[in-house]
Amino acid sequence: MGDVFRKLGSLAISGVWQLGFIARFFVLILRYSGQSFMRLHLTIRELYFSGVLSLLIILVSGLFVGLVLGLQGYEILQRYGSSEAMGTMVALSLLRELGPVVAGLLFASRAGSAVTAEIGLMKVTEQLKAMDMMAVNPIARVVAPRFWGGVVSMPLLAALFSTMGIFGGWLIGVVFIGVDDGAFWSQMRAAVDFRYDVLNGVFKSAVFGVAVALIAVFEGYDCVPTAEGVSRAITRTVVSSALAILALDFVMTSFMFRGL
Amino acid sequence: MSRTTLDLWVGVFVAMGIAALLFLALKVASISGSDIRSPYTLSARFDNIGGLKVRAPVKSAGVLVGRVTEIRYDNEHFQAEVVFSVDGRYKFPTDTFANILTSGLLGEQYLGLDPGGEEKALAPGDVIKKTQSAVVLEKLISQFMFNKAADGEQAPAK
């Protein structure tokens, strides 16, 4: 019996310790961000690796998600004779939920894991220690640019994902099925509100960007400096990013979209 | 990869992202604030507002002229008080009639304004006196049943 409680206690303590460590790490990143922005090309390089190289998977998945939404939406809506509402359905589901969430999940597994692996391997080969010895702050030199690269790319990628999805829905609805083009766009415009739907979606994706980037750099920096440790850190990045995205999404949705 | 090509790709990426955001803002969404210019607020009391919600459209002759900004319960009159903002370009006479209508059979409810013939226009903050509540389907059906029952009583007497 005592064993169970001891285990629970150690679990709780290590959980709280981890949380505090992440928070302190976050504050450190923010503190050294100014220093890392002095050499902006470091951040631009990370924007390339996290953002530009994720473009292909984001665009292709966005297109396919939109195509599927179009097909399924038409299947259901035509039963009620309102297949023109397809545009509304595709746009709202993408802008509010699917865009930020699916782009976030893809971003975590495509870019977040790469960042963790990179920083973890730097730790294994003691590059981070070497930087410290040379009076180069590894947080300003390595961690902060990767963090900001993720934070900036994420909302842009989510917007591109939603745009491609809407294009996919349009392709299925208007081009293949033959829903009226004007009705498709005008019903969409009538139902989608800029502040309520678009800005809330952008805000969501920005929050996911901070969460994924923070988890990725933290897991890399915190990993056990062995081959096995790095592989575990990468797994943890993907798993905890996915959980964080879905949990944060639920919390934000319940605050943003309460049906007024 | 050299720095200039890297910069170029990042520039293309950021431009694409911003273009996507602009597309979402301009082509997909409508900006609710922008189609109502220099608004003024009016209010109206209803016995029953049905399913009217905040941000519901205010229409006159089918044209969007404003939006509902607030709905509260007036404990003095035991009525619902609906506050709404109207585009500053449009003026309505003081004997304007406010109805709660439904677009389509099962569509969303909106506030309809029927202007009267009065010369004086409603000033900001005024309360519209003539209102008609939302049609509650249950009441309509029960009324219909009542009439049918009344008809049924009369029929055998004939």
CSV table of C-alpha atoms in Angstrom, one decimal:
chain,number,residue,atom,x,y,z
A,1,MET,CA,0.0,0.0,0.0
A,2,GLY,CA,2.7,2.4,1.0
A,3,ASP,CA,4.5,1.6,-2.2
A,4,VAL,CA,1.6,2.8,-4.3
A,5,PHE,CA,1.5,6.1,-2.5
A,6,ARG,CA,5.3,6.4,-2.7
A,7,LYS,CA,5.1,5.9,-6.5
A,8,LEU,CA,2.2,8.4,-6.8
A,9,GLY,CA,4.2,10.9,-4.7
A,10,SER,CA,7.4,10.6,-6.8
A,11,LEU,CA,5.3,10.9,-10.0
A,12,ALA,CA,3.6,14.0,-8.8
A,13,ILE,CA,6.9,15.5,-7.6
A,14,SER,CA,8.7,14.8,-10.9
A,15,GLY,CA,5.7,16.2,-12.8
A,16,VAL,CA,5.7,19.4,-10.9
A,17,TRP,CA,9.5,19.6,-11.2
A,18,GLN,CA,9.3,19.1,-15.0
A,19,LEU,CA,6.6,21.8,-15.3
A,20,GLY,CA,8.7,24.3,-13.3
A,21,PHE,CA,11.7,23.4,-15.4
A,22,ILE,CA,9.8,24.1,-18.6
A,23,ALA,CA,8.5,27.4,-17.3
A,24,ARG,CA,12.0,28.5,-16.3
A,25,PHE,CA,13.3,27.4,-19.6
A,26,PHE,CA,10.6,29.4,-21.4
A,27,VAL,CA,11.5,32.5,-19.4
A,28,LEU,CA,15.2,32.0,-20.2
A,29,ILE,CA,14.4,31.7,-23.9
A,30,LEU,CA,12.4,34.9,-23.8
A,31,ARG,CA,15.2,36.6,-21.9
A,32,TYR,CA,17.9,35.7,-24.4
A,33,SER,CA,15.7,36.2,-27.4
A,34,GLY,CA,16.8,39.8,-27.9
A,35,GLN,CA,20.4,38.6,-27.9
A,36,SER,CA,19.6,36.0,-30.5
A,37,PHE,CA,17.7,38.5,-32.7
A,38,MET,CA,20.9,40.5,-33.0
A,39,ARG,CA,22.0,37.7,-35.3
A,40,LEU,CA,18.8,37.4,-37.2
A,41,HIS,CA,20.1,35.0,-39.9
A,42,LEU,CA,20.1,32.3,-37.2
A,43,THR,CA,16.3,32.6,-36.9
A,44,ILE,CA,15.8,32.9,-40.6
A,45,ARG,CA,17.7,29.7,-41.1
A,46,GLU,CA,15.4,28.0,-38.6
A,47,LEU,CA,12.4,29.5,-40.4
A,48,TYR,CA,13.7,27.8,-43.5
A,49,PHE,CA,14.1,24.4,-41.8
A,50,SER,CA,10.8,24.5,-39.8
A,51,GLY,CA,8.7,26.5,-42.2
A,52,VAL,CA,9.8,26.2,-45.8
A,53,LEU,CA,10.6,22.5,-45.6
A,54,SER,CA,7.2,21.7,-43.9
A,55,LEU,CA,5.4,23.5,-46.8
A,56,LEU,CA,5.0,20.5,-49.0
A,57,ILE,CA,3.5,18.2,-46.4
A,58,ILE,CA,1.2,21.0,-45.1
A,59,LEU,CA,0.0,21.9,-48.6
A,60,VAL,CA,-0.6,18.4,-49.8
A,61,SER,CA,-2.4,17.3,-46.5
A,62,GLY,CA,-4.5,20.5,-46.6
A,63,LEU,CA,-5.6,19.7,-50.1
A,64,PHE,CA,-6.5,16.2,-49.2
A,65,VAL,CA,-8.3,17.1,-46.0
A,66,GLY,CA,-10.3,19.7,-48.1
A,67,LEU,CA,-11.1,17.1,-50.7
A,68,VAL,CA,-12.4,14.6,-48.1
A,69,LEU,CA,-14.4,17.3,-46.3
A,70,GLY,CA,-15.9,18.3,-49.6
A,71,LEU,CA,-17.0,14.7,-50.4
A,72,GLN,CA,-18.3,13.9,-47.0
A,73,GLY,CA,-20.0,17.3,-46.6
A,74,TYR,CA,-21.7,16.9,-50.0
A,75,GLU,CA,-22.8,13.4,-49.1
A,76,ILE,CA,-24.6,14.6,-46.0
A,77,LEU,CA,-25.8,18.1,-47.1
A,78,GLN,CA,-27.4,16.9,-50.3
A,79,ARG,CA,-29.8,14.7,-48.2
A,80,TYR,CA,-31.3,18.0,-46.9
A,81,GLY,CA,-31.1,19.6,-50.3
A,82,SER,CA,-28.6,22.2,-49.2
A,83,SER,CA,-25.4,21.3,-51.0
A,84,GLU,CA,-24.7,25.0,-51.5
A,85,ALA,CA,-23.9,25.1,-47.8
A,86,MET,CA,-20.8,23.0,-48.5
A,87,GLY,CA,-18.5,26.0,-48.7
A,88,THR,CA,-19.7,27.1,-45.3
A,89,MET,CA,-19.1,23.7,-43.8
A,90,VAL,CA,-15.6,23.2,-45.3
A,91,ALA,CA,-14.5,26.7,-44.4
A,92,LEU,CA,-15.8,26.7,-40.9
A,93,SER,CA,-14.5,23.3,-40.0
A,94,LEU,CA,-11.1,24.2,-41.5
A,95,LEU,CA,-10.7,27.6,-40.0
A,96,ARG,CA,-12.0,26.8,-36.5
A,97,GLU,CA,-10.6,23.3,-35.9
A,98,LEU,CA,-8.9,21.3,-38.6
A,99,GLY,CA,-6.6,23.9,-39.9
A,100,PRO,CA,-4.8,24.8,-36.6
A,101,VAL,CA,-5.0,21.3,-35.2
A,102,VAL,CA,-4.0,19.1,-38.1
A,103,ALA,CA,-1.3,21.6,-39.2
A,104,GLY,CA,-0.1,21.6,-35.6
A,105,LEU,CA,0.1,17.9,-35.4
A,106,LEU,CA,1.9,17.7,-38.8
A,107,PHE,CA,4.3,20.5,-37.7
A,108,ALA,CA,5.1,18.7,-34.4
A,109,SER,CA,6.0,15.5,-36.2
A,110,ARG,CA,7.8,17.1,-39.1
A,111,ALA,CA,9.6,20.1,-37.6
A,112,GLY,CA,9.4,19.5,-33.8
A,113,SER,CA,11.0,16.1,-34.0
A,114,ALA,CA,13.8,17.5,-36.2
A,115,VAL,CA,14.5,20.3,-33.7
A,116,THR,CA,14.6,17.8,-30.8
A,117,ALA,CA,16.9,15.5,-32.7
A,118,GLU,CA,19.2,18.3,-33.6
A,119,ILE,CA,19.5,19.8,-30.1
A,120,GLY,CA,19.7,16.4,-28.5
A,121,LEU,CA,22.6,15.3,-30.8
A,122,MET,CA,24.3,18.6,-30.0
A,123,LYS,CA,24.1,17.7,-26.4
A,124,VAL,CA,25.3,14.1,-27.0
A,125,THR,CA,28.4,15.4,-28.9
A,126,GLU,CA,28.9,18.0,-26.1
A,127,GLN,CA,28.6,20.9,-28.6
A,128,LEU,CA,26.4,22.8,-26.1
A,129,LYS,CA,29.0,22.4,-23.4
A,130,ALA,CA,31.7,23.6,-25.8
A,131,MET,CA,29.7,26.7,-26.6
A,132,ASP,CA,29.4,27.4,-22.9
A,133,MET,CA,33.1,27.1,-22.6
A,134,MET,CA,33.6,29.6,-25.4
A,135,ALA,CA,31.3,32.0,-23.6
A,136,VAL,CA,28.6,31.5,-26.2
A,137,ASN,CA,25.2,31.2,-24.6
A,138,PRO,CA,23.7,28.0,-26.1
A,139,ILE,CA,20.1,29.2,-25.3
A,140,ALA,CA,20.7,32.4,-27.3
A,141,ARG,CA,22.7,30.7,-30.1
A,142,VAL,CA,20.8,27.4,-30.5
A,143,VAL,CA,17.5,27.3,-28.6
A,144,ALA,CA,15.9,30.7,-29.1
A,145,PRO,CA,16.2,30.8,-32.9
A,146,ARG,CA,14.7,27.3,-33.2
A,147,PHE,CA,11.9,28.3,-30.8
A,148,TRP,CA,11.1,31.5,-32.7
A,149,GLY,CA,11.4,29.7,-36.1
A,150,GLY,CA,8.6,27.4,-34.9
A,151,VAL,CA,6.4,30.2,-33.4
A,152,VAL,CA,6.5,32.2,-36.6
A,153,SER,CA,6.0,29.4,-39.0
A,154,MET,CA,3.1,27.7,-37.3
A,155,PRO,CA,0.3,30.4,-37.9
A,156,LEU,CA,1.5,30.8,-41.5
A,157,LEU,CA,1.4,27.1,-42.1
A,158,ALA,CA,-2.0,26.8,-40.5
A,159,ALA,CA,-3.3,29.6,-42.8
A,160,LEU,CA,-1.9,27.9,-45.8
A,161,PHE,CA,-3.4,24.6,-44.7
A,162,SER,CA,-6.9,26.1,-44.4
A,163,THR,CA,-6.5,27.9,-47.7
A,164,MET,CA,-5.5,24.7,-49.5
A,165,GLY,CA,-8.4,22.9,-47.7
A,166,ILE,CA,-10.9,25.4,-48.9
A,167,PHE,CA,-9.4,25.1,-52.4
A,168,GLY,CA,-9.8,21.3,-52.2
A,169,GLY,CA,-13.4,21.7,-51.0
A,170,TRP,CA,-14.1,24.1,-53.9
A,171,LEU,CA,-12.5,21.6,-56.3
A,172,ILE,CA,-14.7,18.8,-55.3
A,173,GLY,CA,-17.8,20.9,-54.9
A,174,VAL,CA,-17.7,23.2,-57.8
A,175,VAL,CA,-15.5,21.5,-60.3
A,176,PHE,CA,-16.4,17.9,-59.9
A,177,ILE,CA,-19.9,17.8,-58.4
A,178,GLY,CA,-21.2,21.0,-59.9
A,179,VAL,CA,-22.4,23.0,-57.0
A,180,ASP,CA,-23.0,26.6,-58.1
A,181,ASP,CA,-19.8,28.6,-57.8
A,182,GLY,CA,-21.5,31.9,-56.7
A,183,ALA,CA,-23.6,30.2,-54.0
A,184,PHE,CA,-20.5,28.3,-52.8
A,185,TRP,CA,-18.6,31.5,-52.1
A,186,SER,CA,-21.4,33.8,-51.1
A,187,GLN,CA,-22.8,31.3,-48.5
A,188,MET,CA,-19.3,30.9,-47.2
A,189,ARG,CA,-18.8,34.6,-46.9
A,190,ALA,CA,-22.1,35.1,-45.2
A,191,ALA,CA,-21.4,32.5,-42.6
A,192,VAL,CA,-17.7,33.1,-41.8
A,193,ASP,CA,-16.9,36.0,-39.7
A,194,PHE,CA,-13.4,37.5,-39.7
A,195,ARG,CA,-12.9,38.1,-36.0
A,196,TYR,CA,-14.9,35.2,-34.7
A,197,ASP,CA,-13.7,32.5,-37.0
A,198,VAL,CA,-10.5,33.6,-38.8
A,199,LEU,CA,-8.8,35.4,-36.0
A,200,ASN,CA,-9.7,32.8,-33.4
A,201,GLY,CA,-8.2,30.2,-35.7
A,202,VAL,CA,-5.0,32.2,-36.1
A,203,PHE,CA,-4.8,32.7,-32.4
A,204,LYS,CA,-5.2,28.9,-31.9
A,205,SER,CA,-2.4,28.2,-34.3
A,206,ALA,CA,-0.1,30.7,-32.6
A,207,VAL,CA,-0.7,29.1,-29.3
A,208,PHE,CA,0.0,25.6,-30.8
A,209,GLY,CA,3.2,27.1,-32.3
A,210,VAL,CA,4.4,28.2,-28.9
A,211,ALA,CA,3.5,24.9,-27.3
A,212,VAL,CA,5.1,22.7,-30.0
A,213,ALA,CA,8.3,24.8,-30.3
A,214,LEU,CA,8.7,25.0,-26.5
A,215,ILE,CA,8.2,21.2,-26.1
A,216,ALA,CA,10.6,20.5,-29.0
A,217,VAL,CA,13.5,22.6,-27.8
A,218,PHE,CA,12.9,21.6,-24.2
A,219,GLU,CA,12.9,17.9,-24.9
A,220,GLY,CA,16.1,18.3,-26.9
A,221,TYR,CA,17.8,20.3,-24.3
A,222,ASP,CA,16.7,18.0,-21.5
A,223,CYS,CA,17.4,14.7,-23.1
A,224,VAL,CA,19.7,12.0,-21.6
A,225,PRO,CA,22.9,12.4,-23.7
A,226,THR,CA,23.0,9.0,-25.2
A,227,ALA,CA,21.7,7.5,-28.5
A,228,GLU,CA,18.8,6.0,-26.6
A,229,GLY,CA,18.1,9.2,-24.7
A,230,VAL,CA,17.8,11.2,-28.0
A,231,SER,CA,15.4,8.7,-29.5
A,232,ARG,CA,13.3,8.8,-26.4
A,233,ALA,CA,13.3,12.6,-26.4
A,234,ILE,CA,12.1,12.6,-30.0
A,235,THR,CA,9.3,10.2,-29.1
A,236,ARG,CA,8.3,12.4,-26.1
A,237,THR,CA,8.3,15.5,-28.3
A,238,VAL,CA,5.8,14.0,-30.8
A,239,VAL,CA,3.6,12.4,-28.1
A,240,SER,CA,3.5,15.4,-25.7
A,241,SER,CA,3.1,17.9,-28.6
A,242,ALA,CA,0.1,16.0,-29.9
A,243,LEU,CA,-1.5,15.7,-26.4
A,244,ALA,CA,-0.8,19.4,-25.7
A,245,ILE,CA,-2.3,20.5,-29.0
A,246,LEU,CA,-5.5,18.4,-28.5
A,247,ALA,CA,-5.9,19.5,-24.9
A,248,LEU,CA,-5.2,23.2,-25.6
A,249,ASP,CA,-7.6,23.0,-28.5
A,250,PHE,CA,-10.4,21.7,-26.3
A,251,VAL,CA,-9.8,24.4,-23.7
A,252,MET,CA,-9.6,27.2,-26.3
A,253,THR,CA,-12.6,26.0,-28.2
A,254,SER,CA,-14.7,25.9,-25.1
A,255,PHE,CA,-13.8,29.5,-24.4
A,256,MET,CA,-14.1,30.8,-28.0
A,257,PHE,CA,-17.1,29.1,-29.5
A,258,ARG,CA,-19.8,28.8,-26.9
A,259,GLY,CA,-22.7,29.5,-29.3
A,260,LEU,CA,-23.0,32.9,-27.7
B,1,MET,CA,22.9,26.5,-49.0
B,2,SER,CA,24.0,30.1,-49.3
B,3,ARG,CA,22.4,32.8,-47.3
B,4,THR,CA,20.7,34.6,-50.2
B,5,THR,CA,18.9,31.5,-51.4
B,6,LEU,CA,17.9,30.8,-47.9
B,7,ASP,CA,16.6,34.3,-47.4
B,8,LEU,CA,14.7,34.0,-50.7
B,9,TRP,CA,12.9,30.8,-49.7
B,10,VAL,CA,12.0,32.2,-46.3
B,11,GLY,CA,10.7,35.3,-48.0
B,12,VAL,CA,8.6,33.3,-50.4
B,13,PHE,CA,7.3,31.2,-47.5
B,14,VAL,CA,6.3,34.3,-45.4
B,15,ALA,CA,4.7,36.0,-48.4
B,16,MET,CA,2.7,32.8,-49.2
B,17,GLY,CA,1.6,32.7,-45.5
B,18,ILE,CA,0.5,36.3,-45.6
B,19,ALA,CA,-1.2,35.8,-48.9
B,20,ALA,CA,-3.1,32.9,-47.4
B,21,LEU,CA,-4.2,35.0,-44.4
B,22,LEU,CA,-5.3,37.8,-46.7
B,23,PHE,CA,-7.3,35.3,-48.8
B,24,LEU,CA,-9.0,34.0,-45.7
B,25,ALA,CA,-9.7,37.5,-44.5
B,26,LEU,CA,-11.0,39.0,-47.8
B,27,LYS,CA,-12.4,36.1,-49.8
B,28,VAL,CA,-13.6,33.6,-47.3
B,29,ALA,CA,-14.7,35.8,-44.3
B,30,SER,CA,-16.8,38.9,-44.1
B,31,ILE,CA,-15.6,41.5,-41.6
B,32,SER,CA,-18.6,42.1,-39.4
B,33,GLY,CA,-17.5,45.5,-38.2
B,34,SER,CA,-16.8,47.0,-41.6
B,35,ASP,CA,-20.2,46.6,-43.3
B,36,ILE,CA,-21.8,48.7,-40.5
B,37,ARG,CA,-20.3,52.2,-40.5
B,38,SER,CA,-20.5,54.8,-37.7
B,39,PRO,CA,-23.3,52.8,-35.9
B,40,TYR,CA,-25.8,54.2,-33.4
B,41,THR,CA,-27.7,52.1,-30.9
B,42,LEU,CA,-31.4,51.6,-30.6
B,43,SER,CA,-33.3,49.2,-28.4
B,44,ALA,CA,-36.7,47.4,-28.4
B,45,ARG,CA,-38.6,45.4,-25.8
B,46,PHE,CA,-40.2,42.1,-26.7
B,47,ASP,CA,-42.5,39.8,-24.9
B,48,ASN,CA,-40.6,36.9,-26.3
B,49,ILE,CA,-37.5,36.9,-28.4
B,50,GLY,CA,-37.6,33.2,-29.3
B,51,GLY,CA,-34.1,32.1,-30.5
B,52,LEU,CA,-32.7,35.6,-31.2
B,53,LYS,CA,-29.0,35.7,-30.4
B,54,VAL,CA,-26.4,38.4,-29.9
B,55,ARG,CA,-24.7,39.3,-33.3
B,56,ALA,CA,-27.9,38.3,-35.1
B,57,PRO,CA,-28.5,40.5,-38.2
B,58,VAL,CA,-30.9,43.5,-38.2
B,59,LYS,CA,-32.6,43.9,-41.5
B,60,SER,CA,-34.9,46.3,-43.2
B,61,ALA,CA,-36.5,45.4,-46.5
B,62,GLY,CA,-34.2,42.4,-46.4
B,63,VAL,CA,-31.1,44.5,-46.4
B,64,LEU,CA,-28.6,44.2,-43.5
B,65,VAL,CA,-28.6,47.5,-41.6
B,66,GLY,CA,-27.2,46.5,-38.3
B,67,ARG,CA,-26.5,43.8,-35.7
B,68,VAL,CA,-27.9,42.9,-32.3
B,69,THR,CA,-25.3,43.8,-29.7
B,70,GLU,CA,-27.0,42.9,-26.4
B,71,ILE,CA,-29.9,41.0,-25.1
B,72,ARG,CA,-31.0,41.3,-21.4
B,73,TYR,CA,-34.0,40.7,-19.3
B,74,ASP,CA,-35.9,43.8,-18.1
B,75,ASN,CA,-37.2,42.9,-14.6
B,76,GLU,CA,-39.4,46.0,-14.5
B,77,HIS,CA,-41.5,45.2,-17.5
B,78,PHE,CA,-40.9,41.4,-17.5
B,79,GLN,CA,-39.8,41.7,-21.1
B,80,ALA,CA,-36.7,41.0,-23.1
B,81,GLU,CA,-34.7,44.1,-24.0
B,82,VAL,CA,-32.8,43.8,-27.3
B,83,VAL,CA,-30.1,46.4,-27.9
B,84,PHE,CA,-28.8,46.7,-31.5
B,85,SER,CA,-26.6,48.9,-33.5
B,86,VAL,CA,-27.7,50.4,-36.8
B,87,ASP,CA,-25.5,51.8,-39.6
B,88,GLY,CA,-25.2,55.6,-39.3
B,89,ARG,CA,-26.2,56.0,-42.9
B,90,TYR,CA,-29.7,54.8,-42.2
B,91,LYS,CA,-32.4,56.7,-40.3
B,92,PHE,CA,-35.7,55.2,-39.3
B,93,PRO,CA,-38.9,57.1,-38.3
B,94,THR,CA,-40.1,57.0,-34.8
B,95,ASP,CA,-43.0,54.7,-35.5
B,96,THR,CA,-40.8,52.0,-36.9
B,97,PHE,CA,-42.1,48.5,-36.2
B,98,ALA,CA,-39.6,45.9,-34.9
B,99,ASN,CA,-40.3,42.2,-35.6
B,100,ILE,CA,-38.4,39.0,-34.8
B,101,LEU,CA,-38.5,37.0,-38.0
B,102,THR,CA,-37.0,33.8,-39.3
B,103,SER,CA,-35.0,33.5,-42.5
B,104,GLY,CA,-36.3,30.4,-44.2
B,105,LEU,CA,-38.4,27.7,-42.4
B,106,LEU,CA,-35.6,26.6,-40.0
B,107,GLY,CA,-33.1,29.4,-40.5
B,108,GLU,CA,-31.6,31.8,-38.0
B,109,GLN,CA,-33.8,34.5,-36.5
B,110,TYR,CA,-33.2,38.1,-37.2
B,111,LEU,CA,-34.6,41.5,-36.2
B,112,GLY,CA,-36.7,43.1,-39.0
B,113,LEU,CA,-37.4,46.8,-39.0
B,114,ASP,CA,-40.6,48.1,-40.8
B,115,PRO,CA,-40.4,51.9,-41.1
B,116,GLY,CA,-43.6,53.8,-40.5
B,117,GLY,CA,-44.7,57.1,-42.0
B,118,GLU,CA,-43.6,59.5,-39.2
B,119,GLU,CA,-41.4,62.5,-40.2
B,120,LYS,CA,-39.1,62.4,-37.1
B,121,ALA,CA,-36.3,59.9,-37.1
B,122,LEU,CA,-35.2,57.8,-34.2
B,123,ALA,CA,-32.4,59.3,-32.3
B,124,PRO,CA,-29.5,57.2,-30.9
B,125,GLY,CA,-30.5,55.4,-27.7
B,126,ASP,CA,-34.2,55.5,-28.5
B,127,VAL,CA,-36.5,52.7,-27.6
B,128,ILE,CA,-38.8,51.3,-30.3
B,129,LYS,CA,-42.3,51.0,-28.9
B,130,LYS,CA,-44.0,48.9,-31.5
B,131,THR,CA,-42.7,45.4,-31.5
B,132,GLN,CA,-43.9,42.0,-32.4
B,133,SER,CA,-42.5,38.9,-30.6
B,134,ALA,CA,-41.0,35.9,-32.2
B,135,VAL,CA,-43.4,33.2,-33.4
B,136,VAL,CA,-43.2,30.3,-31.1
B,137,LEU,CA,-44.0,27.1,-32.9
B,138,GLU,CA,-45.6,25.4,-29.9
B,139,LYS,CA,-48.0,28.2,-29.4
B,140,LEU,CA,-48.9,28.2,-33.0
B,141,ILE,CA,-49.6,24.5,-33.0
B,142,SER,CA,-51.6,24.7,-29.7
B,143,GLN,CA,-53.7,27.5,-31.2
B,144,PHE,CA,-54.3,25.5,-34.3
B,145,MET,CA,-55.3,22.4,-32.2
B,146,PHE,CA,-57.6,24.6,-30.1
B,147,ASN,CA,-59.4,26.0,-33.2
B,148,LYS,CA,-59.7,22.5,-34.6
B,149,ALA,CA,-61.2,21.3,-31.3
B,150,ALA,CA,-63.6,24.2,-31.3
B,151,ASP,CA,-64.6,23.4,-34.9
B,152,GLY,CA,-65.1,19.8,-33.9
B,153,GLU,CA,-67.6,20.8,-31.1
B,154,GLN,CA,-69.6,22.8,-33.5
B,155,ALA,CA,-69.8,20.2,-36.2
B,156,PRO,CA,-72.1,17.7,-34.6
B,157,ALA,CA,-74.5,20.4,-33.4
B,158,LYS,CA,-75.3,21.2,-37.1
